[in-house]
């Protein structure tokens, strides 16, 4: 690992996890990740911003040694989750005079999850500041990006914002600064989709607040540093907006092809009506990729056969995920087939109470879909088209 200067007195001292495959066992990491941490050296005092995942302590401490810190006065914990606080217990041993700075809720979480001595913690209220000499740290409380305790740290003299998970990307890469590549944009979108999407209204508010600071640099806790933040701010405005795109997402599972045939008919019918459509076979599709499309979709159609009187577990899983991600979709429907009965449509609908979407008439048929049932799919396509038209999307 290396120490890399961002601005005079401000360096990146975090670590890159090139080989991590999943986060929270929920989100695939096709490109690894990084646990970013920073040092801010003022003329009088020194602060560390966040730490790293436990298990990467040695690399992190090596970086701190290379940074030639005489002392550490403050360790800023913008976020208590262990990928940023994991090395905190070791740091407190290495720097016995250092004080941890976090929010009131952050203090509670650090004490309970990492057994940190509460006497080592200073609570920062919204807009409190610390004087490092020729640099100042200003703390902005920003709960729910994506835990209740989160805050960000602003250095007004350098106009750099340490934004914790906000604007992050699970992307292991050798460049310190964002390069504007489509690879980075996809990593940032995948990250937003799974981590930030449920807190969309908060994100809208915080993007405005960050824009009002007019930052020159945004340094998140995962992925590259943005030294031209306008692009990521613009993407966050788009992703968190209330407006969906002319897109229908169809996650489906099929056991004996009936549901698959219905999905294929619906896909063709939507294409014919000028609507973008993405069918995802849940047997092979990536959760993160589906979550990315949920950011944009105006309509979600779940396809599932009936298994033991209810939805296929893979369809139930995507309904559960949709419910917790709370995408902006305005319309939803269920299609599929059954052998002898069950409550698949009702169960899937009940699994998504947080989805503020109009439920369209389901198409649920017995056995193999014949031409009459496939006509019902065409009617569903017409209903979706009508609603997309009402929203000026097509
Ligand atoms: Fe990167 Fe919420 O931790």
Coordinates of C-alpha atoms in Angstrom, one line a residue, residues 88-251:
X88 CA -10.3 1.7 15.7
X89 CA -9.5 -0.5 18.8
X90 CA -5.9 -1.0 17.6
X91 CA -5.5 2.7 16.8
X92 CA -6.6 3.7 20.3
X93 CA -3.9 1.5 21.6
X94 CA -1.3 2.9 19.3
X95 CA -2.3 6.5 20.0
X96 CA -3.4 6.6 23.6
X97 CA -3.8 10.4 23.6
X98 CA -6.2 10.4 20.6
X99 CA -9.8 11.2 21.0
X100 CA -12.5 9.6 18.8
X101 CA -15.0 12.1 17.4
X102 CA -18.4 10.9 16.3
X103 CA -22.2 11.6 16.6
X104 CA -24.2 10.6 19.7
X105 CA -25.6 7.6 17.9
X106 CA -22.1 6.8 16.6
X107 CA -20.8 6.7 20.2
X108 CA -23.5 4.3 21.2
X109 CA -22.7 2.0 18.2
X110 CA -18.9 2.1 18.6
X111 CA -19.2 1.3 22.3
X112 CA -21.6 -1.6 21.7
X113 CA -20.0 -3.1 18.5
X114 CA -16.3 -2.5 19.2
X115 CA -16.3 -2.1 23.0
X116 CA -14.7 1.3 22.7
X117 CA -14.3 3.0 26.1
X118 CA -16.8 5.9 26.0
X119 CA -14.4 8.2 27.8
X120 CA -12.3 8.2 24.6
X121 CA -15.2 9.6 22.6
X122 CA -16.1 13.2 22.0
X123 CA -19.6 13.7 20.6
X124 CA -20.0 16.1 17.7
X125 CA -23.3 17.9 17.2
X126 CA -24.3 19.1 13.7
X127 CA -22.0 21.8 12.5
X128 CA -19.6 21.5 15.5
X129 CA -16.0 22.2 14.5
X130 CA -12.4 21.4 15.6
X131 CA -9.4 23.6 15.1
X132 CA -6.3 21.9 13.7
X133 CA -4.4 25.2 13.3
X134 CA -4.5 26.2 9.7
X135 CA -7.2 23.7 8.9
X136 CA -10.7 23.2 10.5
X137 CA -12.9 20.2 10.6
X138 CA -16.6 20.9 10.5
X139 CA -19.0 18.0 11.1
X140 CA -22.4 17.8 9.4
X141 CA -24.8 15.3 10.8
X142 CA -26.3 13.3 7.9
X143 CA -28.3 10.4 9.4
X144 CA -29.3 7.5 7.2
X145 CA -26.5 7.4 4.7
X146 CA -27.0 4.6 5.3
X147 CA -27.0 4.1 9.1
X148 CA -28.7 6.3 11.7
X149 CA -25.4 7.7 13.1
X150 CA -23.7 8.9 9.9
X151 CA -22.0 12.3 9.5
X152 CA -19.6 13.9 7.0
X153 CA -16.5 16.0 7.7
X154 CA -15.8 19.2 5.8
X155 CA -12.5 21.1 5.7
X156 CA -13.5 24.7 4.5
X157 CA -9.9 25.9 3.9
X158 CA -9.4 23.2 1.3
X159 CA -13.1 22.7 0.3
X160 CA -12.8 18.9 0.7
X161 CA -15.6 16.8 2.0
X162 CA -15.0 13.4 3.6
X163 CA -18.4 11.9 2.8
X164 CA -18.2 8.4 4.4
X165 CA -20.4 6.0 2.3
X166 CA -22.2 8.8 0.5
X167 CA -20.9 8.9 -3.1
X168 CA -18.9 5.7 -2.5
X169 CA -18.2 2.9 -5.0
X170 CA -17.2 -0.7 -4.4
X171 CA -14.3 -0.5 -6.9
X172 CA -10.7 -1.6 -6.3
X173 CA -8.5 0.5 -8.6
X174 CA -5.0 1.8 -8.6
X175 CA -5.9 5.4 -9.5
X176 CA -6.5 7.7 -6.5
X177 CA -8.8 10.0 -8.4
X178 CA -12.0 9.3 -10.3
X179 CA -11.3 8.9 -14.0
X180 CA -14.9 9.3 -15.3
X181 CA -14.9 5.8 -16.7
X182 CA -18.1 3.8 -17.3
X183 CA -16.6 1.1 -15.0
X184 CA -16.6 3.6 -12.1
X185 CA -20.0 4.9 -13.0
X186 CA -21.4 1.4 -12.9
X187 CA -19.7 0.7 -9.6
X188 CA -21.1 3.9 -8.1
X189 CA -24.6 3.1 -9.4
X190 CA -24.4 -0.5 -8.0
X191 CA -23.4 1.0 -4.7
X192 CA -26.2 3.5 -4.7
X193 CA -28.7 0.9 -5.7
X194 CA -28.1 -1.4 -2.8
X195 CA -26.8 0.9 0.0
X196 CA -28.4 4.3 -0.6
X197 CA -31.6 3.7 -2.6
X198 CA -33.8 3.0 0.4
X199 CA -33.0 6.5 1.7
X200 CA -33.8 8.3 -1.5
X201 CA -35.5 11.3 0.0
X202 CA -32.7 11.9 2.5
X203 CA -30.2 11.6 -0.4
X204 CA -32.1 14.3 -2.3
X205 CA -31.8 16.6 0.7
X206 CA -28.1 15.8 1.3
X207 CA -27.1 16.3 -2.3
X208 CA -28.5 19.8 -2.1
X209 CA -26.7 20.4 1.1
X210 CA -23.4 19.2 -0.3
X211 CA -23.8 21.2 -3.5
X212 CA -24.3 24.3 -1.3
X213 CA -20.9 23.8 0.1
X214 CA -19.4 23.8 -3.4
X215 CA -16.8 21.2 -2.7
X216 CA -13.6 21.1 -4.8
X217 CA -13.0 17.5 -3.7
X218 CA -15.3 14.7 -2.4
X219 CA -13.4 11.9 -0.6
X220 CA -15.8 9.0 0.1
X221 CA -15.0 5.9 2.1
X222 CA -15.1 3.5 -0.8
X223 CA -13.6 3.9 -4.4
X224 CA -11.8 6.8 -6.0
X225 CA -11.7 10.4 -4.8
X226 CA -13.6 12.9 -6.9
X227 CA -11.5 16.0 -7.6
X228 CA -14.2 17.2 -10.0
X229 CA -17.3 16.3 -8.1
X230 CA -19.9 17.8 -10.4
X231 CA -20.3 14.4 -12.3
X232 CA -21.1 12.3 -9.2
X233 CA -23.4 15.0 -7.8
X234 CA -25.3 15.1 -11.1
X235 CA -25.6 11.3 -11.1
X236 CA -26.9 11.3 -7.5
X237 CA -29.4 13.9 -8.4
X238 CA -30.6 11.7 -11.3
X239 CA -30.7 8.5 -9.3
X240 CA -32.5 10.0 -6.3
X241 CA -35.0 11.9 -8.4
X242 CA -38.7 11.0 -8.3
X243 CA -38.8 10.5 -12.0
X244 CA -38.4 7.0 -13.4
X245 CA -37.4 6.1 -16.9
X246 CA -39.4 4.4 -19.7
X247 CA -38.2 1.0 -18.3
X248 CA -39.9 -2.2 -17.2
X249 CA -37.9 -4.6 -15.1
X250 CA -39.1 -8.2 -15.1
X251 CA -37.3 -10.5 -12.6

